[in-house]
XYZ file of C-alpha atoms in Angstrom:
334
model
C 7.121 -29.601 -70.137
C 4.243 -29.159 -72.607
C 0.804 -30.365 -71.502
C -0.677 -32.170 -74.526
C -4.091 -32.242 -72.849
C -4.264 -28.437 -72.687
C -6.624 -26.847 -75.210
C -6.896 -23.232 -74.049
C -4.462 -21.172 -72.007
C -5.000 -17.525 -71.092
C -2.277 -15.519 -69.397
C -2.446 -11.999 -67.917
C -5.503 -11.019 -69.960
C -6.537 -7.395 -69.530
C -9.553 -6.064 -71.420
C -10.372 -2.430 -70.722
C -13.067 -0.025 -71.903
C -12.044 3.595 -72.406
C -15.037 5.815 -71.654
C -15.503 9.551 -71.209
C -15.695 9.035 -67.453
C -12.561 6.910 -67.224
C -11.125 3.439 -67.801
C -13.275 0.420 -66.936
C -11.058 -2.585 -66.193
C -13.633 -5.201 -67.175
C -11.117 -8.073 -67.101
C -7.971 -7.411 -65.135
C -5.005 -9.815 -65.178
C -6.924 -13.046 -65.753
C -5.247 -16.448 -66.026
C -7.110 -19.625 -66.916
C -6.459 -22.975 -68.549
C -8.800 -25.607 -69.959
C -8.010 -29.200 -70.853
C -9.485 -31.037 -73.827
C -12.874 -32.598 -73.133
C -13.393 -30.660 -69.878
C -15.910 -28.045 -68.740
C -14.828 -24.840 -67.011
C -17.532 -22.739 -65.350
C -16.994 -19.019 -64.763
C -19.225 -17.734 -61.967
C -19.987 -14.293 -60.604
C -22.455 -11.408 -60.435
C -23.421 -9.302 -63.439
C -20.571 -6.990 -64.409
C -17.778 -9.168 -62.988
C -16.154 -9.779 -66.401
C -17.546 -13.209 -67.350
C -19.009 -12.235 -70.730
C -16.111 -9.917 -71.581
C -13.759 -12.877 -71.056
C -15.646 -14.957 -73.628
C -15.845 -12.056 -76.091
C -12.100 -11.510 -75.675
C -11.458 -15.148 -76.634
C -13.554 -14.657 -79.777
C -12.013 -11.197 -80.368
C -15.450 -9.628 -80.548
C -14.735 -6.711 -78.216
C -16.182 -3.551 -79.748
C -13.393 -1.081 -80.398
C -13.726 1.714 -79.489
C -14.299 1.816 -76.568
C -13.016 -1.697 -75.733
C -9.469 -2.958 -76.140
C -7.498 -6.059 -75.188
C -4.620 -4.255 -73.519
C -2.315 -7.194 -72.800
C -2.067 -10.935 -72.396
C -2.127 -14.086 -74.498
C -4.993 -16.382 -75.524
C -3.572 -19.659 -76.828
C -5.715 -22.299 -78.530
C -3.703 -25.488 -79.028
C -0.568 -23.392 -78.516
C -1.478 -20.722 -81.104
C -1.926 -17.181 -79.781
C -5.264 -15.966 -81.137
C -4.281 -12.349 -80.487
C -1.585 -12.641 -83.177
C -4.102 -13.630 -85.883
C -5.561 -11.291 -88.484
C -9.310 -10.676 -88.713
C -9.580 -13.003 -91.723
C -7.761 -15.741 -89.822
C -10.057 -15.261 -86.799
C -13.134 -15.622 -89.027
C -11.965 -19.127 -89.861
C -11.703 -19.874 -86.137
C -15.118 -18.459 -85.152
C -17.968 -20.856 -85.784
C -15.475 -23.556 -86.736
C -12.935 -24.310 -84.002
C -14.720 -22.084 -81.475
C -18.507 -21.768 -81.235
C -20.415 -19.411 -78.981
C -23.892 -19.278 -77.488
C -24.542 -15.592 -76.832
C -26.378 -14.288 -73.796
C -28.936 -12.088 -75.570
C -30.601 -13.984 -78.428
C -32.779 -11.071 -79.558
C -29.765 -8.869 -80.202
C -27.639 -11.723 -81.584
C -30.111 -12.950 -84.191
C -30.565 -10.838 -87.326
C -34.174 -9.555 -87.281
C -34.497 -9.373 -91.092
C -33.571 -13.016 -91.827
C -35.579 -16.154 -91.134
C -34.058 -18.339 -88.451
C -33.624 -21.201 -90.939
C -31.425 -18.992 -93.119
C -29.287 -18.005 -90.122
C -28.696 -21.599 -89.034
C -28.196 -22.729 -92.641
C -25.337 -20.258 -93.046
C -23.233 -22.369 -90.663
C -23.772 -25.486 -92.789
C -23.157 -23.634 -96.071
C -19.958 -21.899 -94.917
C -18.355 -24.607 -92.783
C -19.936 -27.865 -94.012
C -20.076 -26.830 -97.709
C -23.696 -28.012 -98.092
C -26.126 -26.590 -100.660
C -29.150 -24.551 -99.527
C -31.627 -27.452 -99.556
C -29.284 -29.720 -97.560
C -28.488 -26.907 -95.121
C -32.192 -26.207 -94.554
C -32.872 -29.857 -93.777
C -29.979 -29.925 -91.309
C -31.341 -26.742 -89.712
C -34.711 -28.417 -89.172
C -32.956 -31.371 -87.526
C -31.056 -29.046 -85.186
C -34.229 -27.179 -84.189
C -35.841 -30.501 -83.351
C -32.763 -31.510 -81.362
C -32.990 -28.427 -79.120
C -36.681 -28.951 -78.418
C -38.456 -26.511 -80.750
C -41.900 -27.878 -81.719
C -42.908 -28.054 -85.405
C -39.359 -27.241 -86.568
C -40.290 -27.658 -90.249
C -42.601 -24.619 -89.796
C -40.536 -22.621 -87.308
C -37.544 -22.698 -89.621
C -39.342 -20.076 -91.738
C -40.124 -17.754 -88.790
C -38.378 -14.463 -88.050
C -36.804 -13.913 -84.603
C -39.603 -11.569 -83.435
C -42.129 -14.376 -83.944
C -40.453 -16.528 -81.274
C -40.473 -16.281 -77.492
C -37.275 -15.498 -75.586
C -36.769 -19.149 -74.716
C -37.301 -20.234 -78.333
C -34.808 -17.637 -79.572
C -32.262 -18.921 -77.069
C -32.762 -22.433 -78.402
C -32.151 -21.150 -81.934
C -28.841 -19.667 -80.751
C -27.903 -23.012 -79.226
C -28.815 -24.796 -82.460
C -26.545 -22.409 -84.421
C -23.599 -23.017 -82.125
C -24.021 -26.791 -82.141
C -24.226 -26.792 -85.953
C -20.494 -26.098 -86.206
C -18.391 -28.974 -87.589
C -16.824 -30.583 -84.516
C -15.828 -27.441 -82.594
C -12.866 -27.705 -80.238
C -14.355 -25.202 -77.813
C -17.905 -24.086 -77.011
C -18.342 -20.774 -75.193
C -21.774 -20.757 -73.570
C -22.780 -17.409 -72.062
C -25.684 -18.211 -69.726
C -27.273 -20.478 -72.371
C -30.248 -21.602 -70.269
C -31.229 -18.332 -68.574
C -34.460 -17.855 -70.567
C -35.492 -21.519 -70.507
C -37.817 -23.385 -68.192
C -36.369 -26.063 -65.917
C -37.293 -29.020 -68.153
C -35.770 -27.528 -71.315
C -32.746 -26.344 -69.314
C -32.050 -29.923 -68.260
C -32.403 -31.109 -71.863
C -30.002 -28.457 -73.175
C -27.391 -29.186 -70.496
C -27.662 -32.895 -71.274
C -27.295 -32.147 -74.987
C -24.138 -30.103 -74.358
C -22.677 -32.907 -72.242
C -23.487 -35.532 -74.873
C -21.810 -33.448 -77.578
C -18.786 -32.924 -75.351
C -18.434 -36.668 -74.806
C -19.045 -37.580 -78.438
C -16.534 -35.268 -80.113
C -14.188 -34.464 -77.218
C -15.209 -30.809 -77.191
C -14.337 -28.502 -74.284
C -16.812 -26.045 -72.789
C -16.507 -22.707 -71.016
C -19.871 -22.170 -69.352
C -20.687 -18.721 -67.991
C -23.425 -18.711 -65.384
C -24.667 -17.278 -62.113
C -26.602 -20.464 -61.292
C -24.634 -22.603 -58.844
C -26.974 -25.553 -59.454
C -25.945 -25.541 -63.126
C -22.309 -25.371 -62.024
C -22.743 -28.456 -59.850
C -24.163 -30.398 -62.821
C -21.738 -29.294 -65.519
C -18.353 -28.198 -64.192
C -15.043 -29.976 -63.858
C -13.267 -26.764 -62.836
C -14.735 -23.501 -61.515
C -13.447 -19.916 -61.579
C -15.142 -17.310 -59.383
C -14.781 -13.721 -60.639
C -15.512 -10.444 -58.918
C -15.087 -6.936 -60.371
C -12.898 -8.154 -63.227
C -10.625 -10.289 -61.030
C -10.328 -14.017 -60.488
C -10.676 -14.483 -56.743
C -11.001 -18.274 -56.430
C -10.445 -21.359 -58.585
C -10.902 -25.016 -57.731
C -12.313 -28.268 -59.009
C -16.082 -28.394 -58.606
C -16.078 -30.781 -55.630
C -13.558 -28.714 -53.637
C -15.390 -25.475 -54.394
C -18.726 -26.750 -53.072
C -17.330 -28.664 -50.113
C -14.657 -26.174 -49.081
C -15.268 -22.632 -50.431
C -12.471 -20.366 -49.181
C -13.234 -16.834 -50.366
C -15.900 -14.873 -48.443
C -17.627 -14.011 -51.735
C -17.813 -17.672 -52.808
C -19.241 -18.516 -49.388
C -21.849 -15.822 -49.908
C -22.869 -17.235 -53.277
C -23.271 -20.753 -51.909
C -25.070 -19.599 -48.766
C -27.721 -17.853 -50.871
C -28.853 -21.119 -52.513
C -32.298 -22.111 -51.113
C -31.471 -25.825 -51.406
C -28.380 -25.481 -49.209
C -28.829 -28.033 -46.411
C -27.718 -25.582 -43.717
C -30.987 -23.650 -44.223
C -33.424 -26.477 -43.570
C -36.076 -25.330 -41.090
C -34.885 -21.699 -41.336
C -37.014 -18.898 -42.757
C -34.401 -16.552 -44.177
C -31.361 -16.981 -46.413
C -28.115 -15.122 -45.863
C -27.396 -12.297 -48.283
C -24.218 -10.539 -49.420
C -24.531 -7.059 -47.983
C -23.736 -3.919 -49.947
C -23.475 -3.499 -53.707
C -21.006 -4.280 -56.475
C -18.356 -1.535 -56.704
C -18.204 0.902 -59.613
C -15.450 -0.403 -61.909
C -14.441 3.193 -62.655
C -13.357 3.592 -59.045
C -11.636 0.319 -58.187
C -8.630 0.914 -55.955
C -5.501 -1.166 -55.443
C -7.018 -3.337 -52.733
C -9.493 -6.208 -52.761
C -12.650 -5.117 -54.617
C -14.818 -7.175 -52.239
C -13.518 -5.358 -49.137
C -16.536 -3.052 -48.746
C -18.874 -6.077 -48.502
C -16.676 -8.473 -46.533
C -17.119 -9.324 -42.841
C -13.400 -10.152 -42.514
C -12.030 -6.956 -44.117
C -9.373 -4.849 -42.389
C -7.223 -1.898 -43.469
C -4.856 -4.043 -45.563
C -7.781 -5.178 -47.720
C -8.381 -1.603 -48.870
C -4.694 -1.023 -49.646
C -3.353 -4.249 -51.212
C -4.817 -6.839 -53.533
C -4.338 -10.242 -51.872
C -1.617 -12.578 -53.232
C -2.283 -16.037 -54.660
C -2.629 -18.739 -52.018
C -2.760 -22.405 -53.022
C -4.234 -25.222 -50.992
C -4.819 -28.927 -51.559
C -5.716 -30.007 -55.140
C -4.361 -26.720 -56.529
C -7.220 -24.798 -54.930
C -6.450 -21.087 -55.514
C -7.865 -18.248 -53.422
C -7.042 -14.547 -53.202
C -7.913 -13.369 -49.704
C -5.738 -11.840 -46.972
C -7.618 -13.673 -44.215
C -8.268 -17.100 -45.722
C -6.333 -18.762 -42.881
C -8.655 -17.033 -40.407
C -11.682 -18.308 -42.359
C -10.339 -21.879 -42.286
C -9.632 -21.692 -38.536
C -13.151 -20.464 -37.908
C -14.527 -23.687 -39.344
C -12.439 -25.974 -37.146
């Protein structure tokens, strides 16, 4: 039976990078779904595949060396991987907007920021240059840039990192009623006050036009504020998925536990001097074996973890975890 609330559905997505040293499986067999008007947060360390997932949705993977090897990415039932480049251009910045992680490399250094924001209004809203410039000033004001009527004539190098990030956010929010906003760590370069304003702005836009959001972050506090559903990724794999309340109250994967235990505000660390850490380092994606990629850092790991990737296990509220010893973890809490 078709789910009319479903906006985005990804099945068996594999995005690999073919390098001289070997194949990097940046995203390996990823499934996800997102309902209309909801926010999905993708969490994990650098290099786990979060950004590559968003770039795969937009079909902005640089080829070579990158390639979407298999899978489907359906937006309102239409497989984006079947579309031509010209058809995808009509989707980007229109039905799907994106806030990129690195504003300095995403903004064109030879154009004024007003011209770059205005392009969205000229192409998608069909406004003339004067109207587009005025709208650009309004968007800069909306995202908290002071003196926007002057800043609109600045070049990217004249702005701080936080200001450039706000320009990127203004460009993405200038799209005409996007169905989906991909936000790749949109508040990383911002101070706490502006971060709160931007997150509130994204939520207000979501409520007003029924937009859905995929928010990529490593900040669990942002996740707690924004998410309806959360996916935890590690070394290109989805290892846990749950609604935000279940994930925070009942994390099941050892890696998810490690992430939550390293938050200074976690109540279990009141009156203690040191936080727990996740021992070891992230594995080299060129040398990932058949087993669980977290095995070399996990306190529960045994021989089977090195040999076999754990199967899907579902718990209450469709809480998914991939761990051979999740039952042992649950028993340990009783």
